[in-house]
C-alpha cells in the first residue's frame, strides 16, 4: 500500500519541491460518515496532495494509506501511531487540514492534534490549512501554538483558490529544513 500519490497541476509558478517531504494530515475517524468520507474534506486533502506531489514533493498521508477511511479498520492503533510518528520524524513540513462543520466549529480530530504536538516538539514547520478566522471552538493550545512553534495559518479558501500560495509556503519552509540538514 502506497503512502504517496503523483498527479498533475497547472500554474505552479516554477516551484519545484523535489526532495521536500510533506506530511498532510487531518480528520479521518470523525470524517467517516454512513455514506462515506466527508466529501468537502476529501476534496480539500486530495487537492492539496495533488498540488504538492505535482511539483515533486514526497507526501505522507494516512488518508491515502487508508483510502479515505475505507481501509481504516484494517489498521491497529499501534500501527497508526508508529506509522504517523515515523512520518512526522521524516517530514520537512506538516500540513494539517482542519475543516469546520456547518455550524462553523472545527471538526473533531484527536489524531491531528496529537500530530500537531509531535510536530511542535520535533521543531517541524507547520502550515495549518483551515477556514479563517480560526473557528471559535478552537482550543487555547491550538490558538497559542504559534507562540511556541513555527506555525503559519493559511485560509482553506485561499489554498483552494490560489494553490501557488500554499506551494510557496511549503517551498520556503521545506527548503529551509532541507538546507539545514
PDB file of C-alpha atoms in Angstrom:
ATOM      1  CA  UNK A   1       0.000   0.000   0.000  1.00  0.00           C
ATOM      2  CA  UNK A   2       1.490   3.346  -1.052  1.00  0.00           C
ATOM      3  CA  UNK A   3       1.533   6.490   1.049  1.00  0.00           C
ATOM      4  CA  UNK A   4       2.203   8.827  -1.877  1.00  0.00           C
ATOM      5  CA  UNK A   5       0.320   9.960  -4.951  1.00  0.00           C
ATOM      6  CA  UNK A   6       1.526  11.800  -8.085  1.00  0.00           C
ATOM      7  CA  UNK A   7      -0.798  13.784 -10.343  1.00  0.00           C
ATOM      8  CA  UNK A   8      -0.522  16.952 -12.412  1.00  0.00           C
ATOM      9  CA  UNK A   9      -1.413  20.559 -11.602  1.00  0.00           C
ATOM     10  CA  UNK A  10      -1.183  23.736 -13.687  1.00  0.00           C
ATOM     11  CA  UNK A  11       0.273  27.159 -12.882  1.00  0.00           C
ATOM     12  CA  UNK A  12       2.818  26.090 -10.283  1.00  0.00           C
ATOM     13  CA  UNK A  13       4.861  29.206 -10.966  1.00  0.00           C
ATOM     14  CA  UNK A  14       8.075  27.229 -11.434  1.00  0.00           C
ATOM     15  CA  UNK A  15       8.020  25.771  -7.921  1.00  0.00           C
ATOM     16  CA  UNK A  16       9.995  22.559  -7.540  1.00  0.00           C
ATOM     17  CA  UNK A  17       9.576  20.658  -4.260  1.00  0.00           C
ATOM     18  CA  UNK A  18      11.786  17.750  -5.269  1.00  0.00           C
ATOM     19  CA  UNK A  19      13.459  16.478  -2.115  1.00  0.00           C
ATOM     20  CA  UNK A  20      10.895  18.049   0.241  1.00  0.00           C
ATOM     21  CA  UNK A  21       8.806  15.666   2.341  1.00  0.00           C
ATOM     22  CA  UNK A  22       5.334  16.862   3.360  1.00  0.00           C
ATOM     23  CA  UNK A  23       3.050  15.154   5.871  1.00  0.00           C
ATOM     24  CA  UNK A  24      -0.576  16.079   5.064  1.00  0.00           C
ATOM     25  CA  UNK A  25      -2.918  15.391   7.981  1.00  0.00           C
ATOM     26  CA  UNK A  26      -6.481  15.968   9.037  1.00  0.00           C
ATOM     27  CA  UNK A  27      -9.509  14.187  10.451  1.00  0.00           C
ATOM     28  CA  UNK A  28     -10.197  10.603   9.494  1.00  0.00           C
ATOM     29  CA  UNK A  29     -12.279   8.847  12.156  1.00  0.00           C
ATOM     30  CA  UNK A  30     -14.672  11.759  12.668  1.00  0.00           C
ATOM     31  CA  UNK A  31     -14.888  12.362   8.910  1.00  0.00           C
ATOM     32  CA  UNK A  32     -16.179   8.885   8.124  1.00  0.00           C
ATOM     33  CA  UNK A  33     -19.933   9.099   7.536  1.00  0.00           C
ATOM     34  CA  UNK A  34     -22.549   6.440   6.864  1.00  0.00           C
ATOM     35  CA  UNK A  35     -22.409   7.391   3.177  1.00  0.00           C
ATOM     36  CA  UNK A  36     -18.595   7.554   3.036  1.00  0.00           C
ATOM     37  CA  UNK A  37     -15.872  10.053   3.818  1.00  0.00           C
ATOM     38  CA  UNK A  38     -16.852  13.714   4.328  1.00  0.00           C
ATOM     39  CA  UNK A  39     -16.701  14.890   0.699  1.00  0.00           C
ATOM     40  CA  UNK A  40     -15.539  18.515   1.171  1.00  0.00           C
ATOM     41  CA  UNK A  41     -12.681  17.350   3.382  1.00  0.00           C
ATOM     42  CA  UNK A  42     -11.703  14.589   0.961  1.00  0.00           C
ATOM     43  CA  UNK A  43     -11.703  17.112  -1.885  1.00  0.00           C
ATOM     44  CA  UNK A  44      -9.556  19.563   0.115  1.00  0.00           C
ATOM     45  CA  UNK A  45      -6.998  16.947   1.173  1.00  0.00           C
ATOM     46  CA  UNK A  46      -6.903  15.308  -2.263  1.00  0.00           C
ATOM     47  CA  UNK A  47      -6.393  18.722  -3.862  1.00  0.00           C
ATOM     48  CA  UNK A  48      -3.513  19.602  -1.560  1.00  0.00           C
ATOM     49  CA  UNK A  49      -1.871  16.215  -2.092  1.00  0.00           C
ATOM     50  CA  UNK A  50      -2.263  16.556  -5.872  1.00  0.00           C
ATOM     51  CA  UNK A  51      -0.767  20.047  -5.932  1.00  0.00           C
ATOM     52  CA  UNK A  52       2.165  19.185  -3.683  1.00  0.00           C
ATOM     53  CA  UNK A  53       3.080  15.952  -5.460  1.00  0.00           C
ATOM     54  CA  UNK A  54       2.702  17.583  -8.879  1.00  0.00           C
ATOM     55  CA  UNK A  55       5.671  19.809  -8.071  1.00  0.00           C
ATOM     56  CA  UNK A  56       7.824  16.921  -6.889  1.00  0.00           C
ATOM     57  CA  UNK A  57       7.328  16.667  -3.128  1.00  0.00           C
ATOM     58  CA  UNK A  58       7.034  13.347  -1.368  1.00  0.00           C
ATOM     59  CA  UNK A  59       3.764  13.206   0.559  1.00  0.00           C
ATOM     60  CA  UNK A  60       2.965  11.106   3.605  1.00  0.00           C
ATOM     61  CA  UNK A  61      -0.781  10.720   4.074  1.00  0.00           C
ATOM     62  CA  UNK A  62      -2.887   8.451   6.254  1.00  0.00           C
ATOM     63  CA  UNK A  63      -5.819   9.462   4.055  1.00  0.00           C
ATOM     64  CA  UNK A  64      -4.125   7.876   1.050  1.00  0.00           C
ATOM     65  CA  UNK A  65      -2.809   4.870   3.007  1.00  0.00           C
ATOM     66  CA  UNK A  66      -6.257   4.237   4.492  1.00  0.00           C
ATOM     67  CA  UNK A  67      -8.151   5.071   1.285  1.00  0.00           C
ATOM     68  CA  UNK A  68     -10.082   7.889   2.961  1.00  0.00           C
ATOM     69  CA  UNK A  69     -11.486   5.631   5.642  1.00  0.00           C
ATOM     70  CA  UNK A  70     -12.208   2.533   3.552  1.00  0.00           C
ATOM     71  CA  UNK A  71      -9.180   0.691   4.947  1.00  0.00           C
ATOM     72  CA  UNK A  72      -9.039   2.382   8.368  1.00  0.00           C
ATOM     73  CA  UNK A  73     -10.445  -0.738  10.119  1.00  0.00           C
ATOM     74  CA  UNK A  74      -7.514  -2.747   8.724  1.00  0.00           C
ATOM     75  CA  UNK A  75      -5.025  -0.769  10.849  1.00  0.00           C
ATOM     76  CA  UNK A  76      -4.448  -1.186  14.583  1.00  0.00           C
ATOM     77  CA  UNK A  77      -3.941   1.815  16.860  1.00  0.00           C
ATOM     78  CA  UNK A  78      -0.308   0.695  17.314  1.00  0.00           C
ATOM     79  CA  UNK A  79       0.278   0.588  13.554  1.00  0.00           C
ATOM     80  CA  UNK A  80      -1.223   4.041  13.040  1.00  0.00           C
ATOM     81  CA  UNK A  81       0.762   5.579  15.901  1.00  0.00           C
ATOM     82  CA  UNK A  82       4.077   4.072  14.812  1.00  0.00           C
ATOM     83  CA  UNK A  83       3.459   4.936  11.133  1.00  0.00           C
ATOM     84  CA  UNK A  84       2.389   8.526  11.752  1.00  0.00           C
ATOM     85  CA  UNK A  85       5.184   9.291  14.229  1.00  0.00           C
ATOM     86  CA  UNK A  86       7.646   7.858  11.705  1.00  0.00           C
ATOM     87  CA  UNK A  87       6.244  10.121   9.009  1.00  0.00           C
ATOM     88  CA  UNK A  88       6.434  13.104  11.350  1.00  0.00           C
ATOM     89  CA  UNK A  89      10.083  12.396  12.078  1.00  0.00           C
ATOM     90  CA  UNK A  90      10.835  12.075   8.345  1.00  0.00           C
ATOM     91  CA  UNK A  91       8.822  15.027   7.041  1.00  0.00           C
ATOM     92  CA  UNK A  92      10.131  18.528   6.433  1.00  0.00           C
ATOM     93  CA  UNK A  93       6.751  20.286   6.743  1.00  0.00           C
ATOM     94  CA  UNK A  94       3.487  19.258   8.420  1.00  0.00           C
ATOM     95  CA  UNK A  95       0.290  20.427   6.684  1.00  0.00           C
ATOM     96  CA  UNK A  96      -2.793  19.633   8.785  1.00  0.00           C
ATOM     97  CA  UNK A  97      -6.173  20.418   7.248  1.00  0.00           C
ATOM     98  CA  UNK A  98      -8.650  21.477   9.939  1.00  0.00           C
ATOM     99  CA  UNK A  99     -12.138  21.763   8.446  1.00  0.00           C
ATOM    100  CA  UNK A 100     -15.247  23.204  10.033  1.00  0.00           C
ATOM    101  CA  UNK A 101     -18.764  21.810  10.126  1.00  0.00           C
ATOM    102  CA  UNK A 102     -21.970  23.544   9.060  1.00  0.00           C
ATOM    103  CA  UNK A 103     -22.044  25.466  12.353  1.00  0.00           C
ATOM    104  CA  UNK A 104     -18.510  26.796  11.832  1.00  0.00           C
ATOM    105  CA  UNK A 105     -16.994  24.568  14.531  1.00  0.00           C
ATOM    106  CA  UNK A 106     -13.762  22.677  13.962  1.00  0.00           C
ATOM    107  CA  UNK A 107     -14.339  19.044  13.071  1.00  0.00           C
ATOM    108  CA  UNK A 108     -13.105  16.783  15.846  1.00  0.00           C
ATOM    109  CA  UNK A 109      -9.685  15.347  15.051  1.00  0.00           C
ATOM    110  CA  UNK A 110      -7.874  13.933  18.057  1.00  0.00           C
ATOM    111  CA  UNK A 111      -5.136  12.344  15.958  1.00  0.00           C
ATOM    112  CA  UNK A 112      -4.302  15.546  14.106  1.00  0.00           C
ATOM    113  CA  UNK A 113      -3.946  17.366  17.411  1.00  0.00           C
ATOM    114  CA  UNK A 114      -1.532  14.683  18.639  1.00  0.00           C
ATOM    115  CA  UNK A 115       0.397  15.157  15.386  1.00  0.00           C
ATOM    116  CA  UNK A 116       0.465  18.929  15.965  1.00  0.00           C
ATOM    117  CA  UNK A 117       2.103  18.200  19.322  1.00  0.00           C
ATOM    118  CA  UNK A 118       4.650  15.903  17.705  1.00  0.00           C
ATOM    119  CA  UNK A 119       5.433  18.474  15.000  1.00  0.00           C
ATOM    120  CA  UNK A 120       5.889  21.199  17.608  1.00  0.00           C
ATOM    121  CA  UNK A 121       8.102  19.043  19.821  1.00  0.00           C
ATOM    122  CA  UNK A 122      10.219  17.951  16.852  1.00  0.00           C
ATOM    123  CA  UNK A 123      10.597  21.540  15.603  1.00  0.00           C
ATOM    124  CA  UNK A 124       8.809  20.874  12.302  1.00  0.00           C
ATOM    125  CA  UNK A 125       7.332  23.865  10.447  1.00  0.00           C
ATOM    126  CA  UNK A 126       3.541  23.654  10.369  1.00  0.00           C
ATOM    127  CA  UNK A 127       1.140  25.102   7.801  1.00  0.00           C
ATOM    128  CA  UNK A 128      -2.379  24.812   9.230  1.00  0.00           C
ATOM    129  CA  UNK A 129      -4.966  24.942   6.440  1.00  0.00           C
ATOM    130  CA  UNK A 130      -8.315  25.948   7.924  1.00  0.00           C
ATOM    131  CA  UNK A 131     -11.052  28.496   7.340  1.00  0.00           C
ATOM    132  CA  UNK A 132     -10.046  31.948   8.586  1.00  0.00           C
ATOM    133  CA  UNK A 133     -10.523  33.276  11.106  1.00  0.00           C
ATOM    134  CA  UNK A 134      -9.807  30.253  13.280  1.00  0.00           C
ATOM    135  CA  UNK A 135     -13.043  28.657  14.498  1.00  0.00           C
ATOM    136  CA  UNK A 136     -14.407  29.917  17.810  1.00  0.00           C
ATOM    137  CA  UNK A 137     -14.265  26.418  19.319  1.00  0.00           C
ATOM    138  CA  UNK A 138     -10.506  26.078  18.683  1.00  0.00           C
ATOM    139  CA  UNK A 139      -8.729  25.303  21.954  1.00  0.00           C
ATOM    140  CA  UNK A 140      -6.337  27.645  23.726  1.00  0.00           C
ATOM    141  CA  UNK A 141      -3.484  25.271  22.882  1.00  0.00           C
ATOM    142  CA  UNK A 142      -4.303  25.368  19.180  1.00  0.00           C
ATOM    143  CA  UNK A 143      -4.705  29.154  19.224  1.00  0.00           C
ATOM    144  CA  UNK A 144      -1.486  29.593  21.194  1.00  0.00           C
ATOM    145  CA  UNK A 145       0.602  27.125  19.180  1.00  0.00           C
ATOM    146  CA  UNK A 146       2.284  29.884  17.104  1.00  0.00           C
ATOM    147  CA  UNK A 147       3.826  31.253  20.311  1.00  0.00           C
ATOM    148  CA  UNK A 148       5.810  28.033  20.839  1.00  0.00           C
ATOM    149  CA  UNK A 149       6.194  26.567  17.344  1.00  0.00           C
ATOM    150  CA  UNK A 150       6.769  27.564  13.719  1.00  0.00           C
ATOM    151  CA  UNK A 151       3.115  27.787  12.669  1.00  0.00           C
ATOM    152  CA  UNK A 152       1.604  29.508   9.653  1.00  0.00           C
ATOM    153  CA  UNK A 153      -2.172  29.526   9.211  1.00  0.00           C
ATOM    154  CA  UNK A 154      -3.468  29.580   5.636  1.00  0.00           C
ATOM    155  CA  UNK A 155      -7.133  30.090   4.904  1.00  0.00           C
ATOM    156  CA  UNK A 156      -8.617  26.958   3.328  1.00  0.00           C
ATOM    157  CA  UNK A 157     -10.456  29.056   0.720  1.00  0.00           C
ATOM    158  CA  UNK A 158      -7.185  30.757  -0.273  1.00  0.00           C
ATOM    159  CA  UNK A 159      -5.399  27.390  -0.508  1.00  0.00           C
ATOM    160  CA  UNK A 160      -8.181  26.169  -2.798  1.00  0.00           C
ATOM    161  CA  UNK A 161      -8.422  29.358  -4.885  1.00  0.00           C
ATOM    162  CA  UNK A 162      -4.666  30.037  -5.109  1.00  0.00           C
ATOM    163  CA  UNK A 163      -2.719  26.797  -4.598  1.00  0.00           C
ATOM    164  CA  UNK A 164       0.513  28.559  -5.548  1.00  0.00           C
ATOM    165  CA  UNK A 165       0.391  30.415  -2.216  1.00  0.00           C
ATOM    166  CA  UNK A 166       0.385  27.096  -0.344  1.00  0.00           C
ATOM    167  CA  UNK A 167       3.145  25.752  -2.586  1.00  0.00           C
ATOM    168  CA  UNK A 168       5.300  28.860  -1.974  1.00  0.00           C
ATOM    169  CA  UNK A 169       4.888  28.456   1.785  1.00  0.00           C
ATOM    170  CA  UNK A 170       5.833  24.786   1.655  1.00  0.00           C
ATOM    171  CA  UNK A 171       8.744  25.604  -0.668  1.00  0.00           C
ATOM    172  CA  UNK A 172      10.098  28.294   1.663  1.00  0.00           C
ATOM    173  CA  UNK A 173       9.685  26.278   4.856  1.00  0.00           C
ATOM    174  CA  UNK A 174      10.698  22.949   3.338  1.00  0.00           C
ATOM    175  CA  UNK A 175      13.802  24.336   1.642  1.00  0.00           C
ATOM    176  CA  UNK A 176      14.925  25.898   4.943  1.00  0.00           C
ATOM    177  CA  UNK A 177      14.668  22.483   6.612  1.00  0.00           C
ATOM    178  CA  UNK A 178      16.326  20.604   3.736  1.00  0.00           C
ATOM    179  CA  UNK A 179      19.186  23.130   3.547  1.00  0.00           C
ATOM    180  CA  UNK A 180      19.830  22.903   7.305  1.00  0.00           C
ATOM    181  CA  UNK A 181      20.217  19.111   7.234  1.00  0.00           C
TER     182      UNK A 181
END
